Amino acid sequence: MKTKNKNTFSAKESKRLKRLLARNATEKPTKAVKSRPQDRSQALAARSRARLSYSRFRAQNEFLYSHSSSEANDFFSEDSFREYHAVYEKIADKWPQKPINHTLTSETSGRLVVADIGCGSRAQLRDAFPSHFVHSFDLVADSPHVTAADMCSLPLDADSCDVAVFCLSLMATNLAHALSEANRVLKAGARLIIVEVASRFQPITEQQFARQMTQHFGFKLREQRHLSSDNFFVFFEFQKTAKCSQSLPQITLKSCAFKKR
Ligand SMILES: C[S@@+](CC[C@H](N)C(=O)[O-])C[C@H]1O[C@@H](n2cnc3c(N)ncnc32)[C@H](O)[C@@H]1O
């Protein structure tokens, strides 16, 4: 599928981002920091390491939001993926609620086949719901229960899953491709659950997104709500009613930018 996306970086911008990441990866705390009295210098060195990790995290995030899923697939090494997730988890720990905890609920009965797509470094849903059969996918398999896969090309048979989950993982520029892949692996009548940062729904609004899902991606909207009073996260539950249309519209969500520190 060919899509043109405003978030897509030019080759020049893409090179700049890769250079920045490569430079940050080799940067060490400065000598000036080491030459201070020991306790102070250790604290400064730790702060400087944390700042570097955070600035790398921001650049990695920017890369994922501005490139296609196949470019993202080539992008992470195991080490950079691990570092990205260490920072992400620190940030997520400060959120009053974890969005992943709102995807499947314990009332969900039966043994469901679930695809957790863009699961992160750990198979969180698999651990939380041992009674279901949860496939956990991410670009890098950093734990024994995670399978490395691009969300646009999942190693699953068509019509094989009861639930597919994208929790904060609709990052690539070719989202239409990822959503049509979710449709492919879901059984007729199965559920698609999406949790995202609500401010990403620009220029397309949440309502327009839900409409596109109905008109082109073969899903009916079952539920849409914000997860907290500050409206930070939005939850969608869709049901597969048909296969995707032959020609799909481009879906563009705004990048989720993290503040400079
Ligand atoms: C912000 S993290 C969220 C992780 C987890 N779902 C959670 O809620 O804690 C987004 C994850 O999506 C993954 N991701 C982004 N693009 C992907 C792609 N094309 N295929 C598979 N995973 C992808 C990233 O590697 C990252 O681990």
PDB file of C-alpha atoms and ligand atoms in Angstrom:
ATOM      1  CA  MET A   1       0.000   0.000   0.000  1.00  0.00           C
ATOM      2  CA  LYS A   2       1.407   3.384  -0.936  1.00  0.00           C
ATOM      3  CA  THR A   3       0.749   6.230   1.450  1.00  0.00           C
ATOM      4  CA  LYS A   4       2.032   9.746   1.668  1.00  0.00           C
ATOM      5  CA  ASN A   5       2.245  11.098   5.184  1.00  0.00           C
ATOM      6  CA  LYS A   6       2.868  14.539   6.628  1.00  0.00           C
ATOM      7  CA  ASN A   7       4.750  12.945   9.515  1.00  0.00           C
ATOM      8  CA  THR A   8       7.171  11.278   7.129  1.00  0.00           C
ATOM      9  CA  PHE A   9      10.673  12.705   7.313  1.00  0.00           C
ATOM     10  CA  SER A  10      12.621  13.723   4.262  1.00  0.00           C
ATOM     11  CA  ALA A  11      15.767  11.669   3.597  1.00  0.00           C
ATOM     12  CA  LYS A  12      17.792  14.621   4.964  1.00  0.00           C
ATOM     13  CA  GLU A  13      15.797  14.818   8.215  1.00  0.00           C
ATOM     14  CA  SER A  14      15.953  11.067   8.581  1.00  0.00           C
ATOM     15  CA  LYS A  15      19.762  11.143   8.235  1.00  0.00           C
ATOM     16  CA  ARG A  16      19.940  13.938  10.836  1.00  0.00           C
ATOM     17  CA  LEU A  17      17.954  11.844  13.298  1.00  0.00           C
ATOM     18  CA  LYS A  18      20.093   8.759  12.686  1.00  0.00           C
ATOM     19  CA  ARG A  19      23.291  10.859  13.141  1.00  0.00           C
ATOM     20  CA  LEU A  20      21.938  12.286  16.386  1.00  0.00           C
ATOM     21  CA  LEU A  21      21.123   8.820  17.682  1.00  0.00           C
ATOM     22  CA  ALA A  22      24.540   7.467  16.692  1.00  0.00           C
ATOM     23  CA  ARG A  23      26.309  10.414  18.365  1.00  0.00           C
ATOM     24  CA  ASN A  24      24.242  10.133  21.538  1.00  0.00           C
ATOM     25  CA  ALA A  25      24.922   6.408  21.689  1.00  0.00           C
ATOM     26  CA  THR A  26      28.667   6.965  22.025  1.00  0.00           C
ATOM     27  CA  GLU A  27      28.598  10.120  24.176  1.00  0.00           C
ATOM     28  CA  LYS A  28      29.888   9.742  27.715  1.00  0.00           C
ATOM     29  CA  PRO A  29      29.617  12.112  30.705  1.00  0.00           C
ATOM     30  CA  THR A  30      32.241  14.863  30.381  1.00  0.00           C
ATOM     31  CA  LYS A  31      35.650  14.826  32.124  1.00  0.00           C
ATOM     32  CA  ALA A  32      34.731  18.027  33.964  1.00  0.00           C
ATOM     33  CA  VAL A  33      32.059  16.045  35.777  1.00  0.00           C
ATOM     34  CA  LYS A  34      34.562  13.349  36.787  1.00  0.00           C
ATOM     35  CA  SER A  35      37.054  15.840  38.218  1.00  0.00           C
ATOM     36  CA  ARG A  36      34.647  17.139  40.923  1.00  0.00           C
ATOM     37  CA  PRO A  37      34.595  15.772  44.502  1.00  0.00           C
ATOM     38  CA  GLN A  38      33.514  12.147  44.391  1.00  0.00           C
ATOM     39  CA  ASP A  39      29.986  12.160  45.782  1.00  0.00           C
ATOM     40  CA  ARG A  40      29.007  15.265  43.840  1.00  0.00           C
ATOM     41  CA  SER A  41      30.636  14.006  40.685  1.00  0.00           C
ATOM     42  CA  GLN A  42      28.823  10.665  40.961  1.00  0.00           C
ATOM     43  CA  ALA A  43      25.493  12.428  41.294  1.00  0.00           C
ATOM     44  CA  LEU A  44      26.297  14.684  38.360  1.00  0.00           C
ATOM     45  CA  ALA A  45      27.457  11.749  36.251  1.00  0.00           C
ATOM     46  CA  ALA A  46      24.223   9.872  37.031  1.00  0.00           C
ATOM     47  CA  ARG A  47      22.173  12.938  36.110  1.00  0.00           C
ATOM     48  CA  SER A  48      24.101  13.393  32.899  1.00  0.00           C
ATOM     49  CA  ARG A  49      23.621   9.703  31.984  1.00  0.00           C
ATOM     50  CA  ALA A  50      19.899  10.011  32.702  1.00  0.00           C
ATOM     51  CA  ARG A  51      19.697  13.140  30.525  1.00  0.00           C
ATOM     52  CA  LEU A  52      21.471  11.361  27.676  1.00  0.00           C
ATOM     53  CA  SER A  53      19.158   8.349  27.931  1.00  0.00           C
ATOM     54  CA  TYR A  54      16.156  10.655  27.936  1.00  0.00           C
ATOM     55  CA  SER A  55      17.348  12.620  24.905  1.00  0.00           C
ATOM     56  CA  ARG A  56      18.013   9.337  23.077  1.00  0.00           C
ATOM     57  CA  PHE A  57      14.509   8.177  24.043  1.00  0.00           C
ATOM     58  CA  ARG A  58      12.998  11.359  22.571  1.00  0.00           C
ATOM     59  CA  ALA A  59      14.940  10.890  19.326  1.00  0.00           C
ATOM     60  CA  GLN A  60      13.980   7.180  19.129  1.00  0.00           C
ATOM     61  CA  ASN A  61      10.360   8.097  19.684  1.00  0.00           C
ATOM     62  CA  GLU A  62      10.544  10.785  17.017  1.00  0.00           C
ATOM     63  CA  PHE A  63      12.020   8.229  14.627  1.00  0.00           C
ATOM     64  CA  LEU A  64       9.229   5.692  15.234  1.00  0.00           C
ATOM     65  CA  TYR A  65       6.515   8.302  14.734  1.00  0.00           C
ATOM     66  CA  SER A  66       8.017   9.624  11.521  1.00  0.00           C
ATOM     67  CA  HIS A  67       8.928   6.422   9.663  1.00  0.00           C
ATOM     68  CA  SER A  68       7.121   3.458   8.188  1.00  0.00           C
ATOM     69  CA  SER A  69       6.856   0.202  10.107  1.00  0.00           C
ATOM     70  CA  SER A  70       9.442  -1.482   7.872  1.00  0.00           C
ATOM     71  CA  GLU A  71      11.924   1.350   8.560  1.00  0.00           C
ATOM     72  CA  ALA A  72      11.104   1.043  12.267  1.00  0.00           C
ATOM     73  CA  ASN A  73      11.715  -2.690  11.992  1.00  0.00           C
ATOM     74  CA  ASP A  74      15.294  -2.082  10.781  1.00  0.00           C
ATOM     75  CA  PHE A  75      15.906   0.600  13.352  1.00  0.00           C
ATOM     76  CA  PHE A  76      16.187  -0.878  16.846  1.00  0.00           C
ATOM     77  CA  SER A  77      19.148  -2.894  18.016  1.00  0.00           C
ATOM     78  CA  GLU A  78      18.526  -5.006  21.117  1.00  0.00           C
ATOM     79  CA  ASP A  79      20.459  -2.524  23.253  1.00  0.00           C
ATOM     80  CA  SER A  80      18.709   0.574  21.967  1.00  0.00           C
ATOM     81  CA  PHE A  81      15.334  -1.142  22.307  1.00  0.00           C
ATOM     82  CA  ARG A  82      16.136  -2.057  25.915  1.00  0.00           C
ATOM     83  CA  GLU A  83      17.203   1.498  26.696  1.00  0.00           C
ATOM     84  CA  TYR A  84      14.095   2.929  25.000  1.00  0.00           C
ATOM     85  CA  HIS A  85      11.898   0.741  27.175  1.00  0.00           C
ATOM     86  CA  ALA A  86      13.771   1.457  30.387  1.00  0.00           C
ATOM     87  CA  VAL A  87      13.019   5.177  29.911  1.00  0.00           C
ATOM     88  CA  TYR A  88       9.462   4.533  28.669  1.00  0.00           C
ATOM     89  CA  GLU A  89       8.704   2.405  31.735  1.00  0.00           C
ATOM     90  CA  LYS A  90      10.031   5.097  34.085  1.00  0.00           C
ATOM     91  CA  ILE A  91       7.726   7.632  32.434  1.00  0.00           C
ATOM     92  CA  ALA A  92       4.759   5.234  32.386  1.00  0.00           C
ATOM     93  CA  ASP A  93       5.271   4.426  36.090  1.00  0.00           C
ATOM     94  CA  LYS A  94       4.351   8.041  36.887  1.00  0.00           C
ATOM     95  CA  TRP A  95       1.012   7.853  35.065  1.00  0.00           C
ATOM     96  CA  PRO A  96      -1.885   7.454  37.506  1.00  0.00           C
ATOM     97  CA  GLN A  97      -3.091   4.486  35.468  1.00  0.00           C
ATOM     98  CA  LYS A  98      -1.511   2.079  33.004  1.00  0.00           C
ATOM     99  CA  PRO A  99      -3.424   2.053  29.722  1.00  0.00           C
ATOM    100  CA  ILE A 100      -2.593  -1.630  29.150  1.00  0.00           C
ATOM    101  CA  ASN A 101      -4.662  -2.473  32.259  1.00  0.00           C
ATOM    102  CA  HIS A 102      -7.751  -1.183  30.450  1.00  0.00           C
ATOM    103  CA  THR A 103      -7.444  -3.343  27.361  1.00  0.00           C
ATOM    104  CA  LEU A 104      -8.567  -6.781  28.526  1.00  0.00           C
ATOM    105  CA  THR A 105     -10.587  -7.117  31.695  1.00  0.00           C
ATOM    106  CA  SER A 106     -10.869 -10.045  34.026  1.00  0.00           C
ATOM    107  CA  GLU A 107     -14.578 -10.396  33.170  1.00  0.00           C
ATOM    108  CA  THR A 108     -13.496 -11.507  29.701  1.00  0.00           C
ATOM    109  CA  SER A 109     -14.360 -15.172  29.933  1.00  0.00           C
ATOM    110  CA  GLY A 110     -13.328 -18.236  27.929  1.00  0.00           C
ATOM    111  CA  ARG A 111      -9.924 -19.051  26.493  1.00  0.00           C
ATOM    112  CA  LEU A 112      -9.368 -16.296  23.949  1.00  0.00           C
ATOM    113  CA  VAL A 113      -6.643 -16.064  21.350  1.00  0.00           C
ATOM    114  CA  VAL A 114      -5.249 -12.551  21.755  1.00  0.00           C
ATOM    115  CA  ALA A 115      -2.685 -10.626  19.672  1.00  0.00           C
ATOM    116  CA  ASP A 116      -0.943  -7.946  21.733  1.00  0.00           C
ATOM    117  CA  ILE A 117       0.600  -5.893  18.945  1.00  0.00           C
ATOM    118  CA  GLY A 118       3.491  -3.616  19.950  1.00  0.00           C
ATOM    119  CA  CYS A 119       3.553  -5.145  23.430  1.00  0.00           C
ATOM    120  CA  GLY A 120       6.816  -3.513  24.565  1.00  0.00           C
ATOM    121  CA  SER A 121       9.685  -5.316  26.228  1.00  0.00           C
ATOM    122  CA  ARG A 122       7.514  -7.634  28.316  1.00  0.00           C
ATOM    123  CA  ALA A 123       4.529  -9.813  27.558  1.00  0.00           C
ATOM    124  CA  GLN A 124       2.378  -7.904  30.069  1.00  0.00           C
ATOM    125  CA  LEU A 125      -1.003  -9.123  28.835  1.00  0.00           C
ATOM    126  CA  ARG A 126       0.181 -12.706  28.655  1.00  0.00           C
ATOM    127  CA  ASP A 127       1.368 -12.498  32.273  1.00  0.00           C
ATOM    128  CA  ALA A 128      -1.867 -10.833  33.433  1.00  0.00           C
ATOM    129  CA  PHE A 129      -4.192 -13.289  31.636  1.00  0.00           C
ATOM    130  CA  PRO A 130      -2.699 -16.785  31.860  1.00  0.00           C
ATOM    131  CA  SER A 131      -6.095 -18.294  31.013  1.00  0.00           C
ATOM    132  CA  HIS A 132      -5.994 -16.794  27.504  1.00  0.00           C
ATOM    133  CA  PHE A 133      -3.588 -17.645  24.708  1.00  0.00           C
ATOM    134  CA  VAL A 134      -1.775 -14.336  24.200  1.00  0.00           C
ATOM    135  CA  HIS A 135       0.632 -13.735  21.299  1.00  0.00           C
ATOM    136  CA  SER A 136       2.919 -10.806  22.178  1.00  0.00           C
ATOM    137  CA  PHE A 137       4.605  -8.992  19.285  1.00  0.00           C
ATOM    138  CA  ASP A 138       7.116  -6.189  19.100  1.00  0.00           C
ATOM    139  CA  LEU A 139       9.947  -5.046  16.843  1.00  0.00           C
ATOM    140  CA  VAL A 140      12.490  -6.700  19.156  1.00  0.00           C
ATOM    141  CA  ALA A 141      11.898  -9.820  21.228  1.00  0.00           C
ATOM    142  CA  ASP A 142      13.381  -8.826  24.555  1.00  0.00           C
ATOM    143  CA  SER A 143      11.751 -11.554  26.621  1.00  0.00           C
ATOM    144  CA  PRO A 144      11.161 -15.259  25.921  1.00  0.00           C
ATOM    145  CA  HIS A 145       7.417 -14.766  25.459  1.00  0.00           C
ATOM    146  CA  VAL A 146       7.664 -11.917  22.960  1.00  0.00           C
ATOM    147  CA  THR A 147       7.902 -12.606  19.222  1.00  0.00           C
ATOM    148  CA  ALA A 148       9.779 -10.141  17.018  1.00  0.00           C
ATOM    149  CA  ALA A 149       7.440  -8.988  14.248  1.00  0.00           C
ATOM    150  CA  ASP A 150       6.457  -5.912  12.318  1.00  0.00           C
ATOM    151  CA  MET A 151       2.789  -5.128  13.000  1.00  0.00           C
ATOM    152  CA  CYS A 152       2.163  -4.904   9.258  1.00  0.00           C
ATOM    153  CA  SER A 153       3.212  -8.498   8.740  1.00  0.00           C
ATOM    154  CA  LEU A 154       2.198 -10.667  11.679  1.00  0.00           C
ATOM    155  CA  PRO A 155       3.179 -14.341  11.752  1.00  0.00           C
ATOM    156  CA  LEU A 156      -0.449 -15.398  12.315  1.00  0.00           C
ATOM    157  CA  ASP A 157      -3.010 -17.129  10.139  1.00  0.00           C
ATOM    158  CA  ALA A 158      -5.955 -15.175   8.792  1.00  0.00           C
ATOM    159  CA  ASP A 159      -9.098 -15.332  10.987  1.00  0.00           C
ATOM    160  CA  SER A 160      -7.178 -16.803  13.917  1.00  0.00           C
ATOM    161  CA  CYS A 161      -7.632 -14.313  16.804  1.00  0.00           C
ATOM    162  CA  ASP A 162     -10.521 -13.352  19.090  1.00  0.00           C
ATOM    163  CA  VAL A 163      -8.974 -10.057  20.199  1.00  0.00           C
ATOM    164  CA  ALA A 164      -6.235  -7.763  18.841  1.00  0.00           C
ATOM    165  CA  VAL A 165      -4.789  -5.006  21.016  1.00  0.00           C
ATOM    166  CA  PHE A 166      -2.804  -1.920  20.031  1.00  0.00           C
ATOM    167  CA  CYS A 167      -1.869  -0.160  23.256  1.00  0.00           C
ATOM    168  CA  LEU A 168       0.066   3.067  22.513  1.00  0.00           C
ATOM    169  CA  SER A 169       1.690   1.245  19.623  1.00  0.00           C
ATOM    170  CA  LEU A 170       0.113   2.839  16.522  1.00  0.00           C
ATOM    171  CA  MET A 171       3.339   4.708  15.888  1.00  0.00           C
ATOM    172  CA  ALA A 172       4.386   4.111  12.284  1.00  0.00           C
ATOM    173  CA  THR A 173       3.389   6.360   9.411  1.00  0.00           C
ATOM    174  CA  ASN A 174       1.662   3.514   7.505  1.00  0.00           C
ATOM    175  CA  LEU A 175      -1.078   2.935  10.076  1.00  0.00           C
ATOM    176  CA  ALA A 176      -3.625   1.856   7.475  1.00  0.00           C
ATOM    177  CA  HIS A 177      -1.411  -1.124   6.750  1.00  0.00           C
ATOM    178  CA  ALA A 178      -1.217  -2.105  10.450  1.00  0.00           C
ATOM    179  CA  LEU A 179      -4.998  -1.778  10.865  1.00  0.00           C
ATOM    180  CA  SER A 180      -5.685  -3.907   7.804  1.00  0.00           C
ATOM    181  CA  GLU A 181      -3.282  -6.548   9.145  1.00  0.00           C
ATOM    182  CA  ALA A 182      -5.282  -6.580  12.396  1.00  0.00           C
ATOM    183  CA  ASN A 183      -8.436  -7.119  10.344  1.00  0.00           C
ATOM    184  CA  ARG A 184      -6.747 -10.023   8.518  1.00  0.00           C
ATOM    185  CA  VAL A 185      -5.780 -11.936  11.680  1.00  0.00           C
ATOM    186  CA  LEU A 186      -9.109 -11.382  13.487  1.00  0.00           C
ATOM    187  CA  LYS A 187     -11.985 -13.842  13.213  1.00  0.00           C
ATOM    188  CA  ALA A 188     -15.366 -12.529  12.025  1.00  0.00           C
ATOM    189  CA  GLY A 189     -17.069 -10.854  15.011  1.00  0.00           C
ATOM    190  CA  ALA A 190     -13.755 -10.577  16.940  1.00  0.00           C
ATOM    191  CA  ARG A 191     -12.696  -7.462  18.846  1.00  0.00           C
ATOM    192  CA  LEU A 192     -10.050  -4.849  18.137  1.00  0.00           C
ATOM    193  CA  ILE A 193      -9.005  -2.745  21.127  1.00  0.00           C
ATOM    194  CA  ILE A 194      -7.020   0.451  20.670  1.00  0.00           C
ATOM    195  CA  VAL A 195      -5.747   2.696  23.445  1.00  0.00           C
ATOM    196  CA  GLU A 196      -3.907   5.835  22.398  1.00  0.00           C
ATOM    197  CA  VAL A 197      -2.895   9.252  23.674  1.00  0.00           C
ATOM    198  CA  ALA A 198      -5.984  11.340  22.883  1.00  0.00           C
ATOM    199  CA  SER A 199      -3.986  14.369  21.702  1.00  0.00           C
ATOM    200  CA  ARG A 200      -2.658  12.279  18.790  1.00  0.00           C
ATOM    201  CA  PHE A 201      -6.050  12.482  17.077  1.00  0.00           C
ATOM    202  CA  GLN A 202      -5.086  15.435  14.879  1.00  0.00           C
ATOM    203  CA  PRO A 203      -5.677  16.277  12.108  1.00  0.00           C
ATOM    204  CA  ILE A 204      -8.102  13.339  12.099  1.00  0.00           C
ATOM    205  CA  THR A 205     -10.428  13.527  15.124  1.00  0.00           C
ATOM    206  CA  GLU A 206     -11.405  10.520  17.254  1.00  0.00           C
ATOM    207  CA  GLN A 207     -14.843  10.533  15.591  1.00  0.00           C
ATOM    208  CA  GLN A 208     -13.357  10.681  12.091  1.00  0.00           C
ATOM    209  CA  PHE A 209     -10.988   7.849  12.970  1.00  0.00           C
ATOM    210  CA  ALA A 210     -13.897   5.695  14.188  1.00  0.00           C
ATOM    211  CA  ARG A 211     -15.811   6.518  10.998  1.00  0.00           C
ATOM    212  CA  GLN A 212     -12.858   5.531   8.793  1.00  0.00           C
ATOM    213  CA  MET A 213     -12.600   2.244  10.683  1.00  0.00           C
ATOM    214  CA  THR A 214     -16.272   1.551   9.900  1.00  0.00           C
ATOM    215  CA  GLN A 215     -16.280   2.738   6.310  1.00  0.00           C
ATOM    216  CA  HIS A 216     -12.994   1.214   5.118  1.00  0.00           C
ATOM    217  CA  PHE A 217     -11.418  -1.175   7.627  1.00  0.00           C
ATOM    218  CA  GLY A 218     -14.316  -3.560   8.250  1.00  0.00           C
ATOM    219  CA  PHE A 219     -14.993  -2.664  11.899  1.00  0.00           C
ATOM    220  CA  LYS A 220     -18.054  -1.507  13.821  1.00  0.00           C
ATOM    221  CA  LEU A 221     -17.483   0.815  16.812  1.00  0.00           C
ATOM    222  CA  ARG A 222     -18.650  -0.846  20.056  1.00  0.00           C
ATOM    223  CA  GLU A 223     -17.245   1.590  22.609  1.00  0.00           C
ATOM    224  CA  GLN A 224     -15.257   4.818  22.727  1.00  0.00           C
ATOM    225  CA  ARG A 225     -14.333   6.622  25.950  1.00  0.00           C
ATOM    226  CA  HIS A 226     -11.600   8.551  27.669  1.00  0.00           C
ATOM    227  CA  LEU A 227      -9.807   6.657  30.386  1.00  0.00           C
ATOM    228  CA  SER A 228      -9.486   9.493  32.874  1.00  0.00           C
ATOM    229  CA  SER A 229     -10.995  12.860  33.703  1.00  0.00           C
ATOM    230  CA  ASP A 230      -8.008  14.649  32.141  1.00  0.00           C
ATOM    231  CA  ASN A 231      -8.880  12.888  28.847  1.00  0.00           C
ATOM    232  CA  PHE A 232      -5.256  11.871  28.349  1.00  0.00           C
ATOM    233  CA  PHE A 233      -5.922   8.410  26.903  1.00  0.00           C
ATOM    234  CA  VAL A 234      -8.710   7.335  24.587  1.00  0.00           C
ATOM    235  CA  PHE A 235     -10.060   3.778  24.421  1.00  0.00           C
ATOM    236  CA  PHE A 236     -11.779   2.290  21.367  1.00  0.00           C
ATOM    237  CA  GLU A 237     -13.363  -1.120  21.052  1.00  0.00           C
ATOM    238  CA  PHE A 238     -14.293  -2.260  17.553  1.00  0.00           C
ATOM    239  CA  GLN A 239     -15.844  -5.445  16.244  1.00  0.00           C
ATOM    240  CA  LYS A 240     -14.820  -6.997  12.948  1.00  0.00           C
ATOM    241  CA  THR A 241     -17.826  -7.054  10.635  1.00  0.00           C
ATOM    242  CA  ALA A 242     -16.195  -7.440   7.214  1.00  0.00           C
ATOM    243  CA  LYS A 243     -12.881  -7.559   5.395  1.00  0.00           C
ATOM    244  CA  CYS A 244     -11.115  -4.245   4.595  1.00  0.00           C
ATOM    245  CA  SER A 245     -11.960  -2.337   1.426  1.00  0.00           C
ATOM    246  CA  GLN A 246      -9.636  -2.831  -1.530  1.00  0.00           C
ATOM    247  CA  SER A 247      -8.493   0.780  -1.439  1.00  0.00           C
ATOM    248  CA  LEU A 248      -7.724   2.200   1.990  1.00  0.00           C
ATOM    249  CA  PRO A 249      -7.422   5.839   3.039  1.00  0.00           C
ATOM    250  CA  GLN A 250      -4.249   7.066   4.665  1.00  0.00           C
ATOM    251  CA  ILE A 251      -4.568   7.360   8.446  1.00  0.00           C
ATOM    252  CA  THR A 252      -2.304   9.944  10.058  1.00  0.00           C
ATOM    253  CA  LEU A 253      -2.104  10.547  13.783  1.00  0.00           C
ATOM    254  CA  LYS A 254       0.007  13.297  15.319  1.00  0.00           C
ATOM    255  CA  SER A 255       3.308  12.284  16.940  1.00  0.00           C
ATOM    256  CA  CYS A 256       3.305  12.161  20.697  1.00  0.00           C
ATOM    257  CA  ALA A 257       6.131  14.510  21.635  1.00  0.00           C
ATOM    258  CA  PHE A 258       7.862  14.284  25.001  1.00  0.00           C
ATOM    259  CA  LYS A 259       9.053  17.505  26.666  1.00  0.00           C
ATOM    260  CA  LYS A 260      12.734  18.476  26.527  1.00  0.00           C
ATOM    261  CA  ARG A 261      14.420  18.143  29.913  1.00  0.00           C
TER     262      ARG A 261
HETATM  263  C1  LIG B   1       4.892   3.139  23.760  1.00  0.00           C
HETATM  264  S1  LIG B   1       5.300   1.447  23.616  1.00  0.00           S
HETATM  265  C2  LIG B   1       3.880   0.684  24.360  1.00  0.00           C
HETATM  266  C3  LIG B   1       4.173  -0.700  24.860  1.00  0.00           C
HETATM  267  C4  LIG B   1       2.994  -1.451  25.501  1.00  0.00           C
HETATM  268  N1  LIG B   1       1.963  -1.741  24.523  1.00  0.00           N
HETATM  269  C5  LIG B   1       2.426  -0.696  26.670  1.00  0.00           C
HETATM  270  O1  LIG B   1       1.270  -0.278  26.614  1.00  0.00           O
HETATM  271  O2  LIG B   1       3.142  -0.539  27.671  1.00  0.00           O
HETATM  272  C6  LIG B   1       5.000   1.185  21.884  1.00  0.00           C
HETATM  273  C7  LIG B   1       5.588  -0.112  21.375  1.00  0.00           C
HETATM  274  O3  LIG B   1       5.149  -0.299  20.013  1.00  0.00           O
HETATM  275  C8  LIG B   1       6.200  -0.921  19.326  1.00  0.00           C
HETATM  276  N2  LIG B   1       6.065  -0.714  17.887  1.00  0.00           N
HETATM  277  C9  LIG B   1       6.107   0.448  17.212  1.00  0.00           C
HETATM  278  N3  LIG B   1       6.013   0.221  15.889  1.00  0.00           N
HETATM  279  C10 LIG B   1       5.912  -1.126  15.726  1.00  0.00           C
HETATM  280  C11 LIG B   1       5.797  -1.986  14.589  1.00  0.00           C
HETATM  281  N4  LIG B   1       5.789  -1.501  13.354  1.00  0.00           N
HETATM  282  N5  LIG B   1       5.687  -3.314  14.788  1.00  0.00           N
HETATM  283  C12 LIG B   1       5.715  -3.831  16.056  1.00  0.00           C
HETATM  284  N6  LIG B   1       5.822  -3.066  17.172  1.00  0.00           N
HETATM  285  C13 LIG B   1       5.930  -1.731  17.016  1.00  0.00           C
HETATM  286  C14 LIG B   1       7.447  -0.219  19.874  1.00  0.00           C
HETATM  287  O4  LIG B   1       8.620  -0.957  19.628  1.00  0.00           O
HETATM  288  C15 LIG B   1       7.109  -0.118  21.342  1.00  0.00           C
HETATM  289  O5  LIG B   1       7.582  -1.214  22.066  1.00  0.00           O
END
